Coordinates of C-alpha atoms in Angstrom, one line a residue:
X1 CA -3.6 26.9 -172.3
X2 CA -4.6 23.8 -170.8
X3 CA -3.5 21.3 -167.7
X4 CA -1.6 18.0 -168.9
X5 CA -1.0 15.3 -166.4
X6 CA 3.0 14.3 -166.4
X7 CA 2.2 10.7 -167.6
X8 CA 0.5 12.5 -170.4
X9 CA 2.9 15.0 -171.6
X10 CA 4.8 14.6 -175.2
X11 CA 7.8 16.0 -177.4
X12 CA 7.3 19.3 -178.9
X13 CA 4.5 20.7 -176.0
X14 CA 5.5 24.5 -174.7
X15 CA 5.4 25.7 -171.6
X16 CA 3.2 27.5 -170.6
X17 CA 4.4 28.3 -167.0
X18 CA 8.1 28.4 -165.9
X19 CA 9.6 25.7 -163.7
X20 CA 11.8 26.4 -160.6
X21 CA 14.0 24.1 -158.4
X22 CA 13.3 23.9 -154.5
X23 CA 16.0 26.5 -154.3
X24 CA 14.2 28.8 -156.4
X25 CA 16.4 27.9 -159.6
X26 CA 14.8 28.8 -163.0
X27 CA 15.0 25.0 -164.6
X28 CA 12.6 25.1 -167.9
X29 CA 11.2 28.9 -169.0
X30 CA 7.9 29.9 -169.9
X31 CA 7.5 28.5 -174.0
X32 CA 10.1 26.1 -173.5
X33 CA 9.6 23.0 -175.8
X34 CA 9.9 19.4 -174.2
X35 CA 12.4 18.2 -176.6
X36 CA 12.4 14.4 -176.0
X37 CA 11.4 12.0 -173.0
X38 CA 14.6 12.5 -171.6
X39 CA 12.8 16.0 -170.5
X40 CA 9.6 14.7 -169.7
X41 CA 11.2 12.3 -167.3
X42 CA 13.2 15.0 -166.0
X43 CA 9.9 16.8 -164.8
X44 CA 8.1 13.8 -163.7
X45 CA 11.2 13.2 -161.3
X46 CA 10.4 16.9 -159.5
X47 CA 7.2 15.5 -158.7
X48 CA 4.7 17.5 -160.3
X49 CA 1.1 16.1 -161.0
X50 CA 1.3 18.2 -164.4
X51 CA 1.8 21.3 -166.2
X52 CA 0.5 23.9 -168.4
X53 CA 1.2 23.6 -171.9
X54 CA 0.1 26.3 -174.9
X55 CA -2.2 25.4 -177.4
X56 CA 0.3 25.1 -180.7
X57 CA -0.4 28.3 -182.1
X58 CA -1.2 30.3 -178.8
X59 CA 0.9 33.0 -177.5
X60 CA 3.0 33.1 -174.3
X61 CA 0.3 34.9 -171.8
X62 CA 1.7 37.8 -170.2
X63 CA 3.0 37.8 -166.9
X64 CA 5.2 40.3 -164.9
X65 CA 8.1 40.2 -163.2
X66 CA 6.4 40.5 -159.9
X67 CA 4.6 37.4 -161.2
X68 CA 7.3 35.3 -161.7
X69 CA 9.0 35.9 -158.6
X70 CA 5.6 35.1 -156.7
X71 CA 5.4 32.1 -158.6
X72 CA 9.2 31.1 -157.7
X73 CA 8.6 32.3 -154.0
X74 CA 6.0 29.9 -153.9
X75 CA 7.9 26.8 -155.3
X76 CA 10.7 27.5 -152.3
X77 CA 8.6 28.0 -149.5
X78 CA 6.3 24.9 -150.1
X79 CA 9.1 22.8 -150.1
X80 CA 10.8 24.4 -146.7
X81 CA 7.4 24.2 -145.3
X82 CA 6.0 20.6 -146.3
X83 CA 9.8 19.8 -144.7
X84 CA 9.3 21.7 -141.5
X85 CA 5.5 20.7 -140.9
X86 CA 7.0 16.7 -141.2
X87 CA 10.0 17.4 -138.7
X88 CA 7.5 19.1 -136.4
X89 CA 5.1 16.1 -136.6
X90 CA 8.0 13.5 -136.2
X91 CA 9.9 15.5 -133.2
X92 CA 7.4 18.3 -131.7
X93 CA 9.7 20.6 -132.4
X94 CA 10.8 23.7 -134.5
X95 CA 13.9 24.2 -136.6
X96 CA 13.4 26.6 -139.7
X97 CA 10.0 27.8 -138.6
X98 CA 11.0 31.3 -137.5
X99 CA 13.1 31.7 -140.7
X100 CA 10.1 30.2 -142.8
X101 CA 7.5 33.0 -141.3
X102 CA 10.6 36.1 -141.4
X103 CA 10.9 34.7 -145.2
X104 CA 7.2 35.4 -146.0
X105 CA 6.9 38.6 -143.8
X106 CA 9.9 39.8 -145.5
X107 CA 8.6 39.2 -149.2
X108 CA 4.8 40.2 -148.3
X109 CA 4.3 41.7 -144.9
X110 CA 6.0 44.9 -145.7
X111 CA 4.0 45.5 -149.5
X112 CA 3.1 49.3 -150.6
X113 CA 1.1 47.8 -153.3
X114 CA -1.2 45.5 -154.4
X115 CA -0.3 42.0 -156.0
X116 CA -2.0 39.6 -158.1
X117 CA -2.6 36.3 -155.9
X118 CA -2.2 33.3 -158.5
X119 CA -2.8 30.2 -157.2
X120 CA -0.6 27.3 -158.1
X121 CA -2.2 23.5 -158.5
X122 CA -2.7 21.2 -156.1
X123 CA -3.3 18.1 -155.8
X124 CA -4.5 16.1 -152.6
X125 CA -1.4 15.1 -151.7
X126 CA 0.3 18.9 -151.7
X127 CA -3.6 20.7 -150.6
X128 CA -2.3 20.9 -147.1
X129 CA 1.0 22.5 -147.4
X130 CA 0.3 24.9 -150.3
X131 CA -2.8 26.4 -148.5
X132 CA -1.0 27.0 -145.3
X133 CA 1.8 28.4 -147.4
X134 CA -1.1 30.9 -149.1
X135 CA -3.1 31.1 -146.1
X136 CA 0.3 32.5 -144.8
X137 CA 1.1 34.8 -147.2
X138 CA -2.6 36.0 -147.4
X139 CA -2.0 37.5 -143.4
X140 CA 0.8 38.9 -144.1
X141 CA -0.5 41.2 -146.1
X142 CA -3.8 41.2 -144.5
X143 CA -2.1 42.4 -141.2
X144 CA 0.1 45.0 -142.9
X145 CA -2.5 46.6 -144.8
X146 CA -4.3 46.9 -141.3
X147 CA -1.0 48.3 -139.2
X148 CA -1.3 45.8 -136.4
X149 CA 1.8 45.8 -134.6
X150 CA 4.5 43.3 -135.4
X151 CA 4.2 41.3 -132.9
X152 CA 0.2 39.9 -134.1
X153 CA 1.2 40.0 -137.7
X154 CA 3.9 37.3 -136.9
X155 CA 1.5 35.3 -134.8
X156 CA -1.2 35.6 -137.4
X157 CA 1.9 34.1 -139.9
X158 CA 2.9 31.6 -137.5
X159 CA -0.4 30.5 -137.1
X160 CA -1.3 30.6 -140.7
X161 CA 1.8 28.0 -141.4
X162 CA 0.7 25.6 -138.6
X163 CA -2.8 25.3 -138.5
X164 CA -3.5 22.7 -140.4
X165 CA -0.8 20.4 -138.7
X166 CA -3.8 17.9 -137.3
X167 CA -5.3 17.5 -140.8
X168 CA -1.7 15.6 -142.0
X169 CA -2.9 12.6 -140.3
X170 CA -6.5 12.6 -142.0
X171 CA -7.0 10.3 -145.3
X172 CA -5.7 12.3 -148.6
X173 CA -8.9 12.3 -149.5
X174 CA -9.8 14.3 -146.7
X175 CA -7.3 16.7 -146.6
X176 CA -8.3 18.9 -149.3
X177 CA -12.3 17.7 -150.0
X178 CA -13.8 20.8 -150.3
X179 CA -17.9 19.5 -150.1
X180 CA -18.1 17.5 -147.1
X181 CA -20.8 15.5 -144.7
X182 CA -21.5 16.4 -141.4
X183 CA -19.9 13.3 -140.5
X184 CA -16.7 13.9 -142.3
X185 CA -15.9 17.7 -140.4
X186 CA -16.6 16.2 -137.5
X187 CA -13.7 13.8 -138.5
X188 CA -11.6 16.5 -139.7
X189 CA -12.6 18.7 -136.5
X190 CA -11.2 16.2 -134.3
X191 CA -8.1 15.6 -136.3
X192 CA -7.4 19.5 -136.5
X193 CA -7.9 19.0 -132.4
X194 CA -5.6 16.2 -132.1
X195 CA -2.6 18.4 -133.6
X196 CA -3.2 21.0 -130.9
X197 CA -0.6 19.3 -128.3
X198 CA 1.7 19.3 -131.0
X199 CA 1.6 22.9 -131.6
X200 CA 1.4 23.4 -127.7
X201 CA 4.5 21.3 -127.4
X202 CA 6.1 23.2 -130.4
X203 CA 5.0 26.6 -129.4
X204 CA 5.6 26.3 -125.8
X205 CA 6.8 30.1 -125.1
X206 CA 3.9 31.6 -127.3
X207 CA 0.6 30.0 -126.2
X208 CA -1.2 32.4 -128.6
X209 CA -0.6 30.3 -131.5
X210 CA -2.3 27.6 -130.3
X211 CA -5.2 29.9 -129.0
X212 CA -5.6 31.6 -132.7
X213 CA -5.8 28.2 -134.6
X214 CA -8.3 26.8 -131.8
X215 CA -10.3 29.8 -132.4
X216 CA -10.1 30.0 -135.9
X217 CA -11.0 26.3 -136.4
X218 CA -14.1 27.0 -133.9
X219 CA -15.5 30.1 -136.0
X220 CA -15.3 28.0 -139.1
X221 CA -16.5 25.0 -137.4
X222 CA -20.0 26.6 -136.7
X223 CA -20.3 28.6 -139.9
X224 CA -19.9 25.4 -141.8
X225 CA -22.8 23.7 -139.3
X226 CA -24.9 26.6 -138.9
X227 CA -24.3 27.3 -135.5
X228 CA -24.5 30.5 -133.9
X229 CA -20.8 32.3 -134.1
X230 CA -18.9 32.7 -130.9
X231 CA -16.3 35.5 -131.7
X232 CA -16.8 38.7 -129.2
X233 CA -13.2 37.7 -127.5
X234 CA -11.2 36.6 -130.6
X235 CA -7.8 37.0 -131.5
X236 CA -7.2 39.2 -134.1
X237 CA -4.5 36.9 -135.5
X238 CA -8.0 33.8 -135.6
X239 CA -10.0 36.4 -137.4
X240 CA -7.3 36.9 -140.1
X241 CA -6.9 33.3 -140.1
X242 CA -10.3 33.3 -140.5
X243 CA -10.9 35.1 -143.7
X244 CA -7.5 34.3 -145.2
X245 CA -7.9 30.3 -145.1
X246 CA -11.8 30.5 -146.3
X247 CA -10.5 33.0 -149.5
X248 CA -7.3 30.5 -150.2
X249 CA -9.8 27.7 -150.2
X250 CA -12.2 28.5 -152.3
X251 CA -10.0 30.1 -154.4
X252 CA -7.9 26.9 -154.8
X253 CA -6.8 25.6 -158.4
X254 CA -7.7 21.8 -157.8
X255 CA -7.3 19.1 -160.5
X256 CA -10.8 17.7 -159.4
X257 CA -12.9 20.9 -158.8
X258 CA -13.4 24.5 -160.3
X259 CA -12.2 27.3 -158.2
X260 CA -14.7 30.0 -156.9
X261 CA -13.9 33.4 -158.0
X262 CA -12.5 35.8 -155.7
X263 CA -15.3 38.5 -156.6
X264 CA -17.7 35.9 -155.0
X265 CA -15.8 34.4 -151.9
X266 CA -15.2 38.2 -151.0
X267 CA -18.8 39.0 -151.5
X268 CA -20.1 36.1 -149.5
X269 CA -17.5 37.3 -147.0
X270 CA -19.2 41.0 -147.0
X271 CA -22.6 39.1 -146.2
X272 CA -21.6 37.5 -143.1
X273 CA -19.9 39.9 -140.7
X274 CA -20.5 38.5 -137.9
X275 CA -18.2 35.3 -139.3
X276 CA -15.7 37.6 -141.3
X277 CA -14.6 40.5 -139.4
X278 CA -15.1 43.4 -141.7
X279 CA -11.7 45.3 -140.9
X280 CA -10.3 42.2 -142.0
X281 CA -12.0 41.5 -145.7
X282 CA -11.6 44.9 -146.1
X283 CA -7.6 44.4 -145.4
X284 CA -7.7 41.4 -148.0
X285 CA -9.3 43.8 -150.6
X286 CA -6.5 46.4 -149.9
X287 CA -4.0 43.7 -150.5
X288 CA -5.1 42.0 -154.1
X289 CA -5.6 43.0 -157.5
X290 CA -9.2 41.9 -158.4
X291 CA -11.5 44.5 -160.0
X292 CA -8.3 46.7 -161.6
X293 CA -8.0 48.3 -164.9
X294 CA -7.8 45.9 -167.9
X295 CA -10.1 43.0 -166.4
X296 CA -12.7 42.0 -168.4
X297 CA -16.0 41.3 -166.2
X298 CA -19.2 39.9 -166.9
X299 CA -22.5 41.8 -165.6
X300 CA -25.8 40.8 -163.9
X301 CA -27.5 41.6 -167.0
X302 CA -25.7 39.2 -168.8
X303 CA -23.4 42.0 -170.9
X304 CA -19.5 42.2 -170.6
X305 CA -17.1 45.0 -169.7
X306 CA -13.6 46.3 -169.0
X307 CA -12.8 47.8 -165.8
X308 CA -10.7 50.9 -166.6
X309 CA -11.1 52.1 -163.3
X310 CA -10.8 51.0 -159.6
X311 CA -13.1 52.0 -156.9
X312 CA -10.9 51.7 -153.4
X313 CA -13.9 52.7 -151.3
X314 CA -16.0 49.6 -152.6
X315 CA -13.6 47.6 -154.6
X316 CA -17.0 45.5 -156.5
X317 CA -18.0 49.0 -158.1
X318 CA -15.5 50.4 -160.3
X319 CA -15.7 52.6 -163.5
X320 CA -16.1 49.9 -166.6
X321 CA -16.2 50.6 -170.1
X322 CA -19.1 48.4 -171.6
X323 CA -18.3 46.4 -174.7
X324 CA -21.8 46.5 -176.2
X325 CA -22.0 50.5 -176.9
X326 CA -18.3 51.6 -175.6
X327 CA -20.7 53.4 -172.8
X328 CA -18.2 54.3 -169.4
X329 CA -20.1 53.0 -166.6
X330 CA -19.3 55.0 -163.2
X331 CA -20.4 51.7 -160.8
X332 CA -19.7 54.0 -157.6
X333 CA -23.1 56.0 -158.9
X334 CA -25.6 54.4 -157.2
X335 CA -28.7 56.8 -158.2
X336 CA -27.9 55.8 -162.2
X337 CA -26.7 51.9 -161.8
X338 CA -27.5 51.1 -158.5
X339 CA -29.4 48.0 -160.5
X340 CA -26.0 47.4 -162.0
X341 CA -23.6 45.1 -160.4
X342 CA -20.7 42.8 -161.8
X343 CA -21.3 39.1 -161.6
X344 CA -17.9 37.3 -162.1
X345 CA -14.2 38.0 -163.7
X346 CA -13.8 36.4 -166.7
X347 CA -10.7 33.8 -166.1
X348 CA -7.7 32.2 -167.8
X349 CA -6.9 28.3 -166.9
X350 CA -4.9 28.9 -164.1
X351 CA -7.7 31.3 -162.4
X352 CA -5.4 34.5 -163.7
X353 CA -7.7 37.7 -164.8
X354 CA -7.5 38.4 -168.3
X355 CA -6.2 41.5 -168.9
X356 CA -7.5 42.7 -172.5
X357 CA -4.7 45.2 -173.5
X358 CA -5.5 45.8 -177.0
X359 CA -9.2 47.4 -175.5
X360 CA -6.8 49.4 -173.1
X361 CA -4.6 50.5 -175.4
X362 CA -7.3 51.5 -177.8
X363 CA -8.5 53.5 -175.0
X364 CA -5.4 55.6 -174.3
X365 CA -5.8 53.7 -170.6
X366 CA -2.3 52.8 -169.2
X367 CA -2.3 49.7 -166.3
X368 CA -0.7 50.3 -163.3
X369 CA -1.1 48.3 -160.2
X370 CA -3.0 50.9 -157.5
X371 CA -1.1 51.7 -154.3
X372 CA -2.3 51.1 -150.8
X373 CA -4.5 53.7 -149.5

């Protein structure tokens, strides 16, 4: 599989990824073939930067049904929420919000399993509206997975949609930069600040929206220059915030930049608790597949594996199967591999975890996706 930009795209390319409509409609199917230009104009028109395509001979990567309907969930929802977040700017005021945050809680605030977070492309002129999107998405299941009461799981949504309102008006190039100067957060500090009279305008009856993104921006703010943290009287709906946008991203498939892996955002999360509330991490874990059977892993001493089983107490030490002597590897057994710790997931193009099903099968090992705890 590999990324081609639109202008780029021929006759006889597959699919590797299916296309949906702003209303959700399926338009071109995973392995379609791009027939003629007629086609490729077609796509260019919805505005896509570019597309996965298969290598000639390679097979249609698997990808469930839960899969698909994230991926189409996501294709609807950017576009209500791009709209929204320009009628807010324009008028200081809601219209579809509510139904935009009931939409998401709906689909992923009321989860009894896990899901497998895939994160679509951006571009720096989408960065702002698919992270809020994600960053949304992300609390929603973050808050569920911690039972807060309804009423902080939709501000934490709300929030999550709208915090980034301020960073609209910064240079594209801004807007998603992901390695910045000192000089350029203090720019994009005071253009986050400069959207808060919006959202206080907006949000009028529920000052606690404003209040979680101001917090949320300050935490971050002083983690990214090294300042002491200021958190003993924050929101829980800012710490979700929090740790959501920081995992979304890093995590983020960019056309200029690799993505980190989640294994290592979440353990650089672990290392800072006094930045990411550890009730909250821990809620993100319970939410995502990461370190589940059938992903292949690399170790610290350089060797592969295949996790075959998960470890819900500490999520970054499950049973593996090693593929140098077929050895299972209990991770959770500190007194025999305490030395032992996994490094990285080994990834597909579109930061997807390979899921080596012919090792599985081999095995006996059946994948199932784990249930809350």
């Amino acid at each position: 599989m590999k990324f081609i930009k639109c202008d780029e795209l021929k006759p006889g390319m597959r699919l590797a990824k299916p296309i949906y409509s702003k209303k959700g409609v399926l338009l071109y199917d995973r392995a379609s073939v791009l027939r003629d230009m007629q086609s490729i104009e077609n796509i260019k028109s919805f505005g896509l930067i570019g597309l996965f395509i298969l290598e000639p001979a390679e097979p249609v990567p698997p990808m469930t049904q839960e899969d698909l309907e994230f991926e189409r969930f996501q294709t609807v929802m950017y576009n209500e929420i791009m709209e929204e977040l320009e009628r807010i700017i324009k008028k200081h005021k809601q219209e579809k919000f509510p139904n935009i945050v009931a939409q998401i809680i709906k689909n992923y605030g009321n989860l009894r399993k896990k899901i497998s977070f895939q994160q679509s492309l951006r571009s720096a002129d989408d960065y702002i509206y698919k992270h809020s999107l994600n960053v949304a998405i992300l609390s929603a299941m973050i808050t569920h997975s911690m039972n807060v009461p309804l009423s902080e799981q939709n501000e934490a949504v709300m929030a999550s949609v709208i915090h980034d309102i301020g960073k609209l008006t910064l240079p594209v190039e801004l807007q998603s930069k992901q390695q910045t100067t000192e000089d350029e957060r203090n720019i994009i500090d005071g253009h986050e600040i400069q959207g808060y009279p919006i959202i206080d305008e907006a949000f009028s009856s529920q000052p606690n929206i404003k209040r979680t993104c101001n917090q949320a921006r300050k935490i971050l703010f002083d983690y990214w220059n090294g300042n002491p943290i200021q958190n003993q009287k924050t929101l829980m709906a800012a710490k979700v915030l929090v740790v959501a946008g920081i995992f979304d991203k890093e995590t983020a498939v960019r056309i200029d930049d690799s993505p980190v892996s989640e294994v290592n955002v979440i353990r650089k999360m672990m290392s800072r608790p006094d930045v990411f509330d550890p009730r909250v991490v821990k809620g993100l874990t319970d939410s995502l597949n990461i370190l589940v059977p059938g992903v292949s892993v690399e170790l610290n001493t350089g060797e592969k594996a295949l996790v075959i089983r998960t470890n819900d107490d500490d999520f970054l030490r499950p049973t593996i199967l090693s593929f140098r002597d077929n050895s299972i590897i209990d991770l959770s057994n500190r007194g025999a591999y305490g030395n032992l710790e996994i490094v990285d997931i080994m990834k597909t193009l579109d930061n997807r975890c390979v899921m080596d099903t012919s090792k599985m099968k081999a095995l006996g090992i059946s994948v199932e996706e784990p249930e809350y705890v």
